[in-house]
Short mmCIF file of C-alpha atoms and ligand atoms in Angstrom, two decimals:
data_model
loop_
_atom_site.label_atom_id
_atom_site.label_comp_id
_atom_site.label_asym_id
_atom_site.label_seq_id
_atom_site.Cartn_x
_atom_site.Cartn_y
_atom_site.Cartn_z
CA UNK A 1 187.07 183.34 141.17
CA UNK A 2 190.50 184.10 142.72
CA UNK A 3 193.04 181.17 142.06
CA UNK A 4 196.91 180.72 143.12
CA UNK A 5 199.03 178.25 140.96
CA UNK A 6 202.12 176.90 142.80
CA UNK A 7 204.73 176.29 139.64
CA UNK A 8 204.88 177.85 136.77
CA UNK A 9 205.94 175.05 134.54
CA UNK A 10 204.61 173.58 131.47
CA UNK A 11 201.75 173.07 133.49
CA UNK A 12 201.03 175.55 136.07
CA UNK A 13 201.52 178.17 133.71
CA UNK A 14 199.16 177.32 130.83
CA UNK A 15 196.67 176.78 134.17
CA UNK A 16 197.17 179.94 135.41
CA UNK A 17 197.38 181.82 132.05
CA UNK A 18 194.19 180.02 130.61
CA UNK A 19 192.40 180.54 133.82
CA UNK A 20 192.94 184.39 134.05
CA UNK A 21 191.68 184.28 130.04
CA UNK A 22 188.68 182.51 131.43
CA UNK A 23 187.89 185.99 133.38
CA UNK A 24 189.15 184.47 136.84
CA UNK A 25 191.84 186.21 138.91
CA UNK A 26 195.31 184.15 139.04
CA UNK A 27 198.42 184.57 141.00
CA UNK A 28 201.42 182.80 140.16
CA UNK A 29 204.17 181.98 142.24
CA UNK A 30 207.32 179.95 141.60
CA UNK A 31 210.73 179.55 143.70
CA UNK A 32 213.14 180.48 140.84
CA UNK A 33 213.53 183.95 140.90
CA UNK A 34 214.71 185.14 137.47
CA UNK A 35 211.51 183.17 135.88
CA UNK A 36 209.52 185.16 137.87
CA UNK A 37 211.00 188.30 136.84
CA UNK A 38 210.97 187.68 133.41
CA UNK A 39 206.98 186.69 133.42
CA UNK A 40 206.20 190.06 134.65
CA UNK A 41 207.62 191.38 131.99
CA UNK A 42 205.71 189.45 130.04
CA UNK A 43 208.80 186.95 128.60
CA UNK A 44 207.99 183.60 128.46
CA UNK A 45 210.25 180.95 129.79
CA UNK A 46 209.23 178.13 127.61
CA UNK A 47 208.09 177.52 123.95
CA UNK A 48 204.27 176.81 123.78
CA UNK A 49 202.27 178.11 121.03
CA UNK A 50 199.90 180.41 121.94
CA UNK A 51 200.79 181.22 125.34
CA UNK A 52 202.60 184.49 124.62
CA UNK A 53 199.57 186.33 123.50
CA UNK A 54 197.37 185.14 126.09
CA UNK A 55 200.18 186.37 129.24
CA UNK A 56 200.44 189.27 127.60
CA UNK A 57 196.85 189.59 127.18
CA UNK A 58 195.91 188.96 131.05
CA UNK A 59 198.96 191.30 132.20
CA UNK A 60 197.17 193.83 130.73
CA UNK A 61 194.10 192.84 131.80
CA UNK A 62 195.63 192.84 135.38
CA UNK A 63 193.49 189.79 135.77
CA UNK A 64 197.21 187.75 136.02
CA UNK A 65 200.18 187.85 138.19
CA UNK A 66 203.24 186.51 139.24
CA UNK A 67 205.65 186.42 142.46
CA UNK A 68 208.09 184.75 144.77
CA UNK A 69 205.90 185.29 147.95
CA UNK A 70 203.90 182.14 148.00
CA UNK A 71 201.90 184.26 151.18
CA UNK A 72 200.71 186.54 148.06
CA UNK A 73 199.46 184.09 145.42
CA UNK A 74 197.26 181.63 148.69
CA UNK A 75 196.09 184.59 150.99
CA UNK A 76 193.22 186.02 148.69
CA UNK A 77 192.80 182.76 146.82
CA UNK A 78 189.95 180.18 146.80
CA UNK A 79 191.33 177.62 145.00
CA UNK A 80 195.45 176.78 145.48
CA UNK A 81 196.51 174.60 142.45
CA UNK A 82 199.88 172.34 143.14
CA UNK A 83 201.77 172.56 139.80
CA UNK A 84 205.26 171.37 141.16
CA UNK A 85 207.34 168.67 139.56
CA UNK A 86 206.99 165.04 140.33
CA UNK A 87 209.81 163.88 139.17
CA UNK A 88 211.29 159.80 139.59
CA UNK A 89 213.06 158.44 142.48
CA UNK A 90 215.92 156.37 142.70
CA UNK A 91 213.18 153.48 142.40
CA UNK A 92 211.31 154.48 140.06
CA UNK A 93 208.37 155.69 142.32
CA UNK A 94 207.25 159.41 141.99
CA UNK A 95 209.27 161.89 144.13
CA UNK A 96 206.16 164.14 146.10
CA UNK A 97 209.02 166.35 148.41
CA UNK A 98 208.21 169.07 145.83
CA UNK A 99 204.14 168.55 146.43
CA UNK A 100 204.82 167.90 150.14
CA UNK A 101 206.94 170.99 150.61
CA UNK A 102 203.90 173.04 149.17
CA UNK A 103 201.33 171.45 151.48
CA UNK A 104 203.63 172.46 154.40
CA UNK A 105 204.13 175.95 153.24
CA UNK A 106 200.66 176.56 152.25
CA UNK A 107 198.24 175.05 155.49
CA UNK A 108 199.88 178.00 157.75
CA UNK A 109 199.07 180.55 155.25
CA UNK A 110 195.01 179.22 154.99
CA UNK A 111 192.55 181.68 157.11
CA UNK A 112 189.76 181.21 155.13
CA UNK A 113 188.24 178.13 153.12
CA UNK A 114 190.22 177.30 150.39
CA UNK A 115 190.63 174.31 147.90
CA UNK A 116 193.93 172.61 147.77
CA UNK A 117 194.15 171.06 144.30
CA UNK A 118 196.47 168.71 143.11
CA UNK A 119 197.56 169.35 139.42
CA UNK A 120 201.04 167.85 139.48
CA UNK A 121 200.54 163.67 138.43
CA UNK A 122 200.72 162.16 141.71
CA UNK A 123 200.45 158.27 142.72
CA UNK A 124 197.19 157.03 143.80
CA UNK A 125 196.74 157.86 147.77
CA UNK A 126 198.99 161.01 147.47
CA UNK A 127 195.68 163.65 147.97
CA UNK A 128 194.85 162.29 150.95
CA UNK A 129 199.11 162.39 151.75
CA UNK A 130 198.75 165.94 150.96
CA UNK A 131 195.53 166.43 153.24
CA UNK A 132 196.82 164.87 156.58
CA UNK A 133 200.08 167.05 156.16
CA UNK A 134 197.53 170.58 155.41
CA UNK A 135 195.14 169.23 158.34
CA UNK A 136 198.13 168.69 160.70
CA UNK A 137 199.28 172.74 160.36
CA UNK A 138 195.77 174.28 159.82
CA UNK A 139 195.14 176.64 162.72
CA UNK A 140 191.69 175.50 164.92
CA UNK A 141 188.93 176.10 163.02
CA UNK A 142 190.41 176.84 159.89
CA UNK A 143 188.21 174.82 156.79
CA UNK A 144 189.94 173.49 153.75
CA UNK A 145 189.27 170.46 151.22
CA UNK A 146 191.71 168.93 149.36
CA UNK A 147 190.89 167.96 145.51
CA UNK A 148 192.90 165.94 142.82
CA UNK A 149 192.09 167.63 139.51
CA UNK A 150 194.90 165.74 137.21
CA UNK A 151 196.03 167.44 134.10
CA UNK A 152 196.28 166.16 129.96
CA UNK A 153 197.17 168.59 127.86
CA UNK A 154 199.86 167.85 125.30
CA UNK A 155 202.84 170.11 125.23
CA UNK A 156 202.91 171.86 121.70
CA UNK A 157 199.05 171.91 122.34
CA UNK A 158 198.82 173.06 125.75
CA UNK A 159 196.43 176.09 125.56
CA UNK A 160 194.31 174.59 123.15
CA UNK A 161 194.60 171.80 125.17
CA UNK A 162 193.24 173.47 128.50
CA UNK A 163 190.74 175.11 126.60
CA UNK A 164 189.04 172.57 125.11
CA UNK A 165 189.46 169.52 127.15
CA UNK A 166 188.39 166.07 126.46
CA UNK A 167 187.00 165.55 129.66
CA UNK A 168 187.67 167.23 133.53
CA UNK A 169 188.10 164.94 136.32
CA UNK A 170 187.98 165.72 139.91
CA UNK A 171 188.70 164.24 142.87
CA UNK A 172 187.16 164.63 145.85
CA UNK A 173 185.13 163.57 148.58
CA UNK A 174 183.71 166.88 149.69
CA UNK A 175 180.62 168.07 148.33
CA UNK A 176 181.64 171.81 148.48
CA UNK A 177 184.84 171.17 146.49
CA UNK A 178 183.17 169.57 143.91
CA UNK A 179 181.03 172.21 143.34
CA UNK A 180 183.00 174.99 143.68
CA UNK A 181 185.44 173.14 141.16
CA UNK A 182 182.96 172.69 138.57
CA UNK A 183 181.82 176.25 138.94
CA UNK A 184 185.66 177.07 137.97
CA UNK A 185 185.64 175.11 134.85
CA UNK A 186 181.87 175.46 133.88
CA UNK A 187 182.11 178.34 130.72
CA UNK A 188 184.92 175.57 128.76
CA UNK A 189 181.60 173.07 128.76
CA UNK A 190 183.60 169.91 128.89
CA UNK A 191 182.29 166.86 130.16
CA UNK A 192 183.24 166.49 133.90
CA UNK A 193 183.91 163.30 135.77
CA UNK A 194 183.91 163.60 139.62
CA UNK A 195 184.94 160.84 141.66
CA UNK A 196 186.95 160.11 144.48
CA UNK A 197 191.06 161.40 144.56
CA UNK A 198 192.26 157.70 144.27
CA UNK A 199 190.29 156.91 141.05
CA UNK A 200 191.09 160.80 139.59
CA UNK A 201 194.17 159.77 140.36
CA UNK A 202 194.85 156.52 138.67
CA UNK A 203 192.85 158.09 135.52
CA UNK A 204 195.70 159.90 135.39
CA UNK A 205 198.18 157.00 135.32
CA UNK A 206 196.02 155.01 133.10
CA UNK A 207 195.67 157.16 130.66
CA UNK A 208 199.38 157.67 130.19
CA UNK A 209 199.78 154.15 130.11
CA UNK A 210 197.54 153.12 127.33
CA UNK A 211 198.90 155.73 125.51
CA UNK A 212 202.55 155.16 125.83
CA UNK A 213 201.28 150.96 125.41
CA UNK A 214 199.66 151.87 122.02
CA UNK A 215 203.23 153.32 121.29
CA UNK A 216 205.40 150.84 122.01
CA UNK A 217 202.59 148.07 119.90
CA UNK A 218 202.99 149.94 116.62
CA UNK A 219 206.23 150.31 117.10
CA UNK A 220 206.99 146.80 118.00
CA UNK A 221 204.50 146.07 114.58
CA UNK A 222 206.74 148.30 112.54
CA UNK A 223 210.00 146.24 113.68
CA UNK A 224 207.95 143.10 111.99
CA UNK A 225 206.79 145.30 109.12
CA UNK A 226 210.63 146.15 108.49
CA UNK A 227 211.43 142.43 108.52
CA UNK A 228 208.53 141.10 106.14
CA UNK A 229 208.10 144.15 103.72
CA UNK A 230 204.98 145.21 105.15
CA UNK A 231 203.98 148.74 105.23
CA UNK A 232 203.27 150.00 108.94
CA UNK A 233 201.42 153.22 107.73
CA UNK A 234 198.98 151.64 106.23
CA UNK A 235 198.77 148.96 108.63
CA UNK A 236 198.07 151.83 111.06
CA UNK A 237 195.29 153.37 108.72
CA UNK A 238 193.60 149.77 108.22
CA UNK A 239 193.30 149.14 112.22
CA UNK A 240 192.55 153.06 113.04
CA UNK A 241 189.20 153.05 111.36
CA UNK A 242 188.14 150.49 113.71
CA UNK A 243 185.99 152.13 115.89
CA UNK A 244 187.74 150.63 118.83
CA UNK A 245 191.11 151.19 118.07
CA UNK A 246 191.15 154.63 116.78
CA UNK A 247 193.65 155.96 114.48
CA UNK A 248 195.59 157.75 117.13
CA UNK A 249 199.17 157.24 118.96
CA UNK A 250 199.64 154.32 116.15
CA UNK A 251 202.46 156.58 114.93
CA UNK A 252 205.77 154.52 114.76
CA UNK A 253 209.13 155.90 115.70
CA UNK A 254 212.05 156.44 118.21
CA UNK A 255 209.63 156.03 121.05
CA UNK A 256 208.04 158.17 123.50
CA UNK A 257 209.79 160.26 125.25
CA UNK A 258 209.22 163.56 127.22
CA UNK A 259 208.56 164.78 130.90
CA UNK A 260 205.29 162.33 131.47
CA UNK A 261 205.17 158.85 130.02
CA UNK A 262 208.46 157.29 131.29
CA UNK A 263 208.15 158.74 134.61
CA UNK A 264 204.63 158.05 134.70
CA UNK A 265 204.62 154.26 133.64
CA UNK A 266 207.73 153.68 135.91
CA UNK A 267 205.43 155.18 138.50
CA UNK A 268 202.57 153.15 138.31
CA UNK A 269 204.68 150.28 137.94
CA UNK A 270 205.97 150.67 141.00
CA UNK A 271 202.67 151.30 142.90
CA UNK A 272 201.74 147.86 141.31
CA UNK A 273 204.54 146.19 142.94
CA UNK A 274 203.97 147.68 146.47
CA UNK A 275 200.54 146.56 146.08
CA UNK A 276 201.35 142.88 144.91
CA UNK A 277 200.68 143.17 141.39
CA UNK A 278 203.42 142.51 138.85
CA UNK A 279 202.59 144.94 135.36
CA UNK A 280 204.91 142.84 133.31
CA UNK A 281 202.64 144.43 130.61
CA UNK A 282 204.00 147.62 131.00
CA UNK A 283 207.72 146.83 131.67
CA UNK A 284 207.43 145.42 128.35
CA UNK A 285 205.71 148.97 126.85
CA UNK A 286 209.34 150.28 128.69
CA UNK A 287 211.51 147.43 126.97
CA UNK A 288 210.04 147.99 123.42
CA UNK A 289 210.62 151.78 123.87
CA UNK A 290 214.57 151.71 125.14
CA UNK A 291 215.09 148.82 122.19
CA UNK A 292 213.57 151.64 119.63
CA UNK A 293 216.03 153.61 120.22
CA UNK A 294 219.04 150.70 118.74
CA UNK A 295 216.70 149.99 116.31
CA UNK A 296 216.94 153.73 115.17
CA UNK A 297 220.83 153.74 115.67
CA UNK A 298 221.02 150.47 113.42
CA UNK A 299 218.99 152.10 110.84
CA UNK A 300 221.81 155.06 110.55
CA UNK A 301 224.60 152.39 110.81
CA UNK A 302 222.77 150.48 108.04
CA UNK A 303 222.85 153.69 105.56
CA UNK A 304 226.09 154.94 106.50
CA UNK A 305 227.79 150.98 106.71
CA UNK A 306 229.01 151.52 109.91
CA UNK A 307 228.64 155.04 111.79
CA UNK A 308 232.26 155.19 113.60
CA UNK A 309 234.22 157.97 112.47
CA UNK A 310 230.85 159.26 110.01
CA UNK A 311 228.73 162.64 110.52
CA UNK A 312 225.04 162.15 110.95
CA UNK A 313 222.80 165.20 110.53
CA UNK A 314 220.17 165.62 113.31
CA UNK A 315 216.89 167.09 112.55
CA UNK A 316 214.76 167.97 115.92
CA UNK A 317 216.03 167.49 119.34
CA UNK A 318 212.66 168.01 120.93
CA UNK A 319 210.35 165.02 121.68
CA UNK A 320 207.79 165.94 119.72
CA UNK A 321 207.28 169.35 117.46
CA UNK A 322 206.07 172.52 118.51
CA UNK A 323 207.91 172.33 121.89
CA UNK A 324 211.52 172.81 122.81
CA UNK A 325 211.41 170.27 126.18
CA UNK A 326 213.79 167.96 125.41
CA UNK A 327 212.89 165.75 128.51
CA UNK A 328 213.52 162.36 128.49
CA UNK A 329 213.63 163.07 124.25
CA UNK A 330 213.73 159.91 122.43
CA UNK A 331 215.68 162.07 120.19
CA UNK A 332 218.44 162.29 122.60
CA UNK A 333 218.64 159.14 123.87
CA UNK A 334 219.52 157.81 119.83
CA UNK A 335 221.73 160.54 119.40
CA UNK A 336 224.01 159.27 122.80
CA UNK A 337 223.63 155.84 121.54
CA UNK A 338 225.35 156.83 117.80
CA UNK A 339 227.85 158.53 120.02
CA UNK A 340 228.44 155.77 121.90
CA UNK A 341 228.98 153.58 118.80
CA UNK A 342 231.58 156.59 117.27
CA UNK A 343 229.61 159.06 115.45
CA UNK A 344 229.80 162.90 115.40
CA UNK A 345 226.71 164.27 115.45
CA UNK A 346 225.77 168.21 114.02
CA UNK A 347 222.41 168.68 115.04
CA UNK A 348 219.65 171.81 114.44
CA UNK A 349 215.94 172.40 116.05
CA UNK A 350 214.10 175.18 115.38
CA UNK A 351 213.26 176.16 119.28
CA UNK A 352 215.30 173.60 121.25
CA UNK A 353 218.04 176.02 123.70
CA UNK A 354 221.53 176.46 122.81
CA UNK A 355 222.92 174.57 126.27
CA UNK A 356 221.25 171.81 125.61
CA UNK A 357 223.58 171.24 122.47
CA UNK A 358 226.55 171.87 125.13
CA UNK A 359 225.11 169.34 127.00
CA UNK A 360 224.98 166.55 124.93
CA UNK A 361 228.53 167.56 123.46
CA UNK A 362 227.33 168.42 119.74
CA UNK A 363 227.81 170.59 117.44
CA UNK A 364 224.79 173.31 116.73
CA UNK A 365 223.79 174.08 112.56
CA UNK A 366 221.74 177.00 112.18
CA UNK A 367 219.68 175.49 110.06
CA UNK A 368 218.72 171.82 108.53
CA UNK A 369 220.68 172.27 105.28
CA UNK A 370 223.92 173.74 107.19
CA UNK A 371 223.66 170.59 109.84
CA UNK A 372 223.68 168.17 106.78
CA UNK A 373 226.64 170.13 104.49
CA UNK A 374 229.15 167.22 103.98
CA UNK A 375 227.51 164.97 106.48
CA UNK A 376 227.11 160.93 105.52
CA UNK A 377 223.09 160.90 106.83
CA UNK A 378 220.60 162.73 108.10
CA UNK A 379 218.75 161.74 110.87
CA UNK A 380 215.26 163.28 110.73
CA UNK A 381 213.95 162.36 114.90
CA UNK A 382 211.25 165.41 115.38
CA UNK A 383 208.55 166.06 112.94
CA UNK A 384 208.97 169.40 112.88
CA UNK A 385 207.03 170.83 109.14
CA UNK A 386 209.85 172.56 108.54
CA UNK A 387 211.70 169.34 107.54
CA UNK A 388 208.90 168.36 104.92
CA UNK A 389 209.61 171.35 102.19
CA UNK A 390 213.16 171.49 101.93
CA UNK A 391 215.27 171.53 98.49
CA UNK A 392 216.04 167.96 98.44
CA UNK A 393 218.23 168.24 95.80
CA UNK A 394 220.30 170.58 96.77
CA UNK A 395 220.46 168.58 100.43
CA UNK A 396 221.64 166.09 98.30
CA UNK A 397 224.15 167.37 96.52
CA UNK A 398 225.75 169.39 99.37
CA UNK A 399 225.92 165.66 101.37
CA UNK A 400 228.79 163.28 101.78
CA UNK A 401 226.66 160.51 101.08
CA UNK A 402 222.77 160.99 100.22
CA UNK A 403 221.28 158.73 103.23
CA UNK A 404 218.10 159.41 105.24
CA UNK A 405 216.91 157.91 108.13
CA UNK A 406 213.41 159.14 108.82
CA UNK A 407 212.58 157.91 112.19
CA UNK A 408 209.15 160.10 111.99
CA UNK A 409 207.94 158.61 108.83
CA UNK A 410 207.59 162.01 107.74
CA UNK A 411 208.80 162.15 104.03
CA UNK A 412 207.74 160.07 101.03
CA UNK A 413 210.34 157.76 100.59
CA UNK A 414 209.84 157.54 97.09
CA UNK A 415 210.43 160.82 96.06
CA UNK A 416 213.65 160.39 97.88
CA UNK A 417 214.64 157.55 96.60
CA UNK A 418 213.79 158.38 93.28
CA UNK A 419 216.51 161.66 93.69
CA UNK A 420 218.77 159.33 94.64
CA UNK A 421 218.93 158.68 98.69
CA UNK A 422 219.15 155.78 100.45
CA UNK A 423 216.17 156.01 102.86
CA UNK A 424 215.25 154.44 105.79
CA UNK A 425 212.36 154.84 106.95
CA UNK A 426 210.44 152.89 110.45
CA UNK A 427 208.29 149.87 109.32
CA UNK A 428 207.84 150.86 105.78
P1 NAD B 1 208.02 171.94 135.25
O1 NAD B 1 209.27 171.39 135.75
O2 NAD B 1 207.94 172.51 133.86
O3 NAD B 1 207.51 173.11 136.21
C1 NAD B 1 207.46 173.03 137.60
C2 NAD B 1 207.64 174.41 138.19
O4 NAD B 1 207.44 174.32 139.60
C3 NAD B 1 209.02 175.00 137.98
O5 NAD B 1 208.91 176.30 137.44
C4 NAD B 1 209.62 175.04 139.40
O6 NAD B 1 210.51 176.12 139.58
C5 NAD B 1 208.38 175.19 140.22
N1 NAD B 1 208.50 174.80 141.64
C6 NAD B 1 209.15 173.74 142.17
N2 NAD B 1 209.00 173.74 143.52
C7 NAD B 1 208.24 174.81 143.83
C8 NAD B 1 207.72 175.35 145.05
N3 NAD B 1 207.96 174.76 146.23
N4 NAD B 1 207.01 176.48 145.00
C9 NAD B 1 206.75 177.10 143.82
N5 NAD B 1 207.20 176.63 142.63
C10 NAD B 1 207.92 175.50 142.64
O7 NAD B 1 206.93 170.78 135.42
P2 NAD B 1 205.63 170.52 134.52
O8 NAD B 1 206.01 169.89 133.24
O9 NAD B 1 204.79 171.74 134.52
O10 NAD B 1 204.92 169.38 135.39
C11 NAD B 1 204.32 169.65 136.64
C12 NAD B 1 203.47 168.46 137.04
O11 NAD B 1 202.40 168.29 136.10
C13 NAD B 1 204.21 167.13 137.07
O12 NAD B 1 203.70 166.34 138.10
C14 NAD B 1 203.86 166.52 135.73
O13 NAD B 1 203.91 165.11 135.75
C15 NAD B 1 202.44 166.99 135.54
N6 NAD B 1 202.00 167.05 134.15
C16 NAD B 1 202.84 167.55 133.19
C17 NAD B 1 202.41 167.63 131.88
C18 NAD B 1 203.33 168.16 130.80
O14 NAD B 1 203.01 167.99 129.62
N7 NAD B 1 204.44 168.79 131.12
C19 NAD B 1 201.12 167.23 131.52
C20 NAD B 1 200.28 166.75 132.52
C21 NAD B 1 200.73 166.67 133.84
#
């Protein structure tokens, strides 16, 4: 099937990539320039595992594609797939000029039936938004549905993500969409949900929610584990073989962070104000995360007694491993609060770019080791592996001041200890 994908993000591109591996024809198309020049060379703007290979793959294949003329990617294409950012307003609410601007620049350019599909995460009622701008510039005659088809895949996971899906969900009220959708996704044999755009739609939203609300109640239950002596990863093991809880996203630490969850949550909070409905539950899932990250900085002032004038080691800038967005990065956020409060901070991650240390006004180690050489902690906020086999006691002796703060619960604090560190780790 013959597919365009507006945006070559994160998202659009793992769509469009995956898609063309699936044996369909995809066309890319994107407004910057110099991204779309280096795709078709096969040089890949962002760091996903995986998704090298499979561009490279397809560009061979000629069975993918990439351009500026947005005219190219929708002319031959059955399907049009919105992969722009949504990112906040001012108010919290999701910003659709990015997803509006498409709609206007694509309805001119339909001749034949197409599909307009909505990847981007976009409030409930913003398909049929999207529809009465297309249907208000189609020529006469001119057929078209319009289809919400939100995405999940994880970043660091994206491709397998795609490829093996949890579940599809579509949105639409037109029979023809719906099939010609699932005829798309039918050879990755994942269960499909079809429904109608506003309840694909809040799926979307709900999803994030619970997810970023299960992160914010461990981590508000590791803040009482710290306090009574409790153990949070075992507290985490004992409620995850319930059946109903799961043992999932019960990982304490600096909170969430990256391009979906805060926008997201602030998102749906706001649709439940302009619809009457107060989600106190879910400003509090925003309190408990922006509170994570003092509790984090306290941590580092508790091992260093007092972080003015000290040099903390940062290990991972990234919100999570295996990706170098940096997002929204809990990471960050900690790091500008130890700032704040005095500290220098020499930080190293293995993919994260170079102006994003010039951004933040910190020094760049080449490695782990280097970023802690005469520093008075470390600060471990990414779980990348890497950090788990390092000498330990050579980081120690090349330290100021042998102090960890593991904010990912990712080394054995005993071990540590026993070399002689003070650790810190969250809820344990
Ligand atoms: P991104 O910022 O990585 O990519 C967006 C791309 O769209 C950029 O390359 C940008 O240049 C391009 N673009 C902007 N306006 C354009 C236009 N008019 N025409 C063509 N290209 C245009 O964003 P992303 O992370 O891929 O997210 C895209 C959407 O998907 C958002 O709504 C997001 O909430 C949602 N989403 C993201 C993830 C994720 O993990 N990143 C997961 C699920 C859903």
């Amino acid at each position: 099937m013959k597919v365009a994908i507006v945006g070559t993000g994160y998202v659009g591109l793992v769509t469009g990539s995956c898609m063309a591996d699936m044996g369909h024809d995809v066309i890319c198309v994107d407004v910057v320039e110099e991204k779309v020049a280096k795709l078709r060379s096969g040089q890949i703007p962002i760091h996903e595992p995986g998704l090298p290979d499979i561009v490279e793959r397809n560009l061979a294949a000629g069975r993918l594609s990439f351009t500026t003329s947005l005219a190219e990617a929708v002319r031959p294409a059955q399907f049009v797939f919105i992969c722009v950012p949504t990112p906040p307003a001012e108010d919290g609410s999701a910003d659709l000029s990015h997803v509006e601007k498409v709609a206007t620049d694509v309805a001119p350019l339909i001749s034949t039936y197409k599909i307009i599909v909505n990847k981007s995460t976009i409030p409930v009622g913003s398909s049929m938004r999207v529809e009465r701008i297309v249907r208000e510039r189609l020529a006469p005659g001119v057929e078209t549905d319009v289809a919400s088809n939100p995405e999940f895949l994880r970043e660091g996971s994206a491709v397998f993500d795609f490829m093996h899906p949890d579940r599809i969900v579509i949105g639409t009220r037109s029979e023809r969409a719906a099939g010609l959708l699932t005829e798309l996704y039918r050879s990755l044999g994942a269960p499909l949900i079809v429904t109608d755009p506003e309840t694909a739609e809040m799926i979307k939203y709900a999803s994030n929610a619970f997810l970023a609300t299960k992160i914010s109640f461990i981590n508000a239950i590791s803040n009482i584990c710290d306090a009574v002596g409790a153990d949070v990863k075992e507290v985490a093991l004992g409620m995850g073989y319930d059946a109903r809880i799961g043992f999932e996203f019960l990982k304490p630490g600096p909170g969430f962070g990256g391009s979906c969850f805060p926008k997201d949550i602030k998102a749906l909070i706001r649709v439940a104000e302009q619809n009457g409905y107060d989600f106190h539950l879910l400003r509090g899932v925003l309190d408990v995360n922006e509170q994570q990250h003092r509790i984090i900085a306290n941590k580092v002032e508790k091992v260093t007694g007092g972080v003015s004038g000290k040099t903390i080691a940062a290990w991972g800038l990234a919100f999570k491993p295996n990706t170098d967005d940096v997002r929204d990065s809990p990471a960050i956020a900690v790091l500008r609060e130890l700032m704040d409060r005095g500290a220098t901070i020499r930080g190293y991650d293995p993919v994260v770019a170079e102006s994003v240390y010039d951004q933040l006004g910190i020094e760049r180690a080449p490695g782990p080791m280097e970023a802690a050489d005469g520093a008075d902690a470390v600060l471990l906020l990414t779980e990348w592996n890497e950090f788990r086999w390092l000498d330990f006691e050579r980081l120690r002796d090349s330290m100021r001041a042998p102090a960890i703060v593991d904010a990912r619960n990712l080394l054995d604090p005993h071990t540590l200890r026993q070399l002689g560190f003070s650790y810190e780790g969250v809820g344990r």
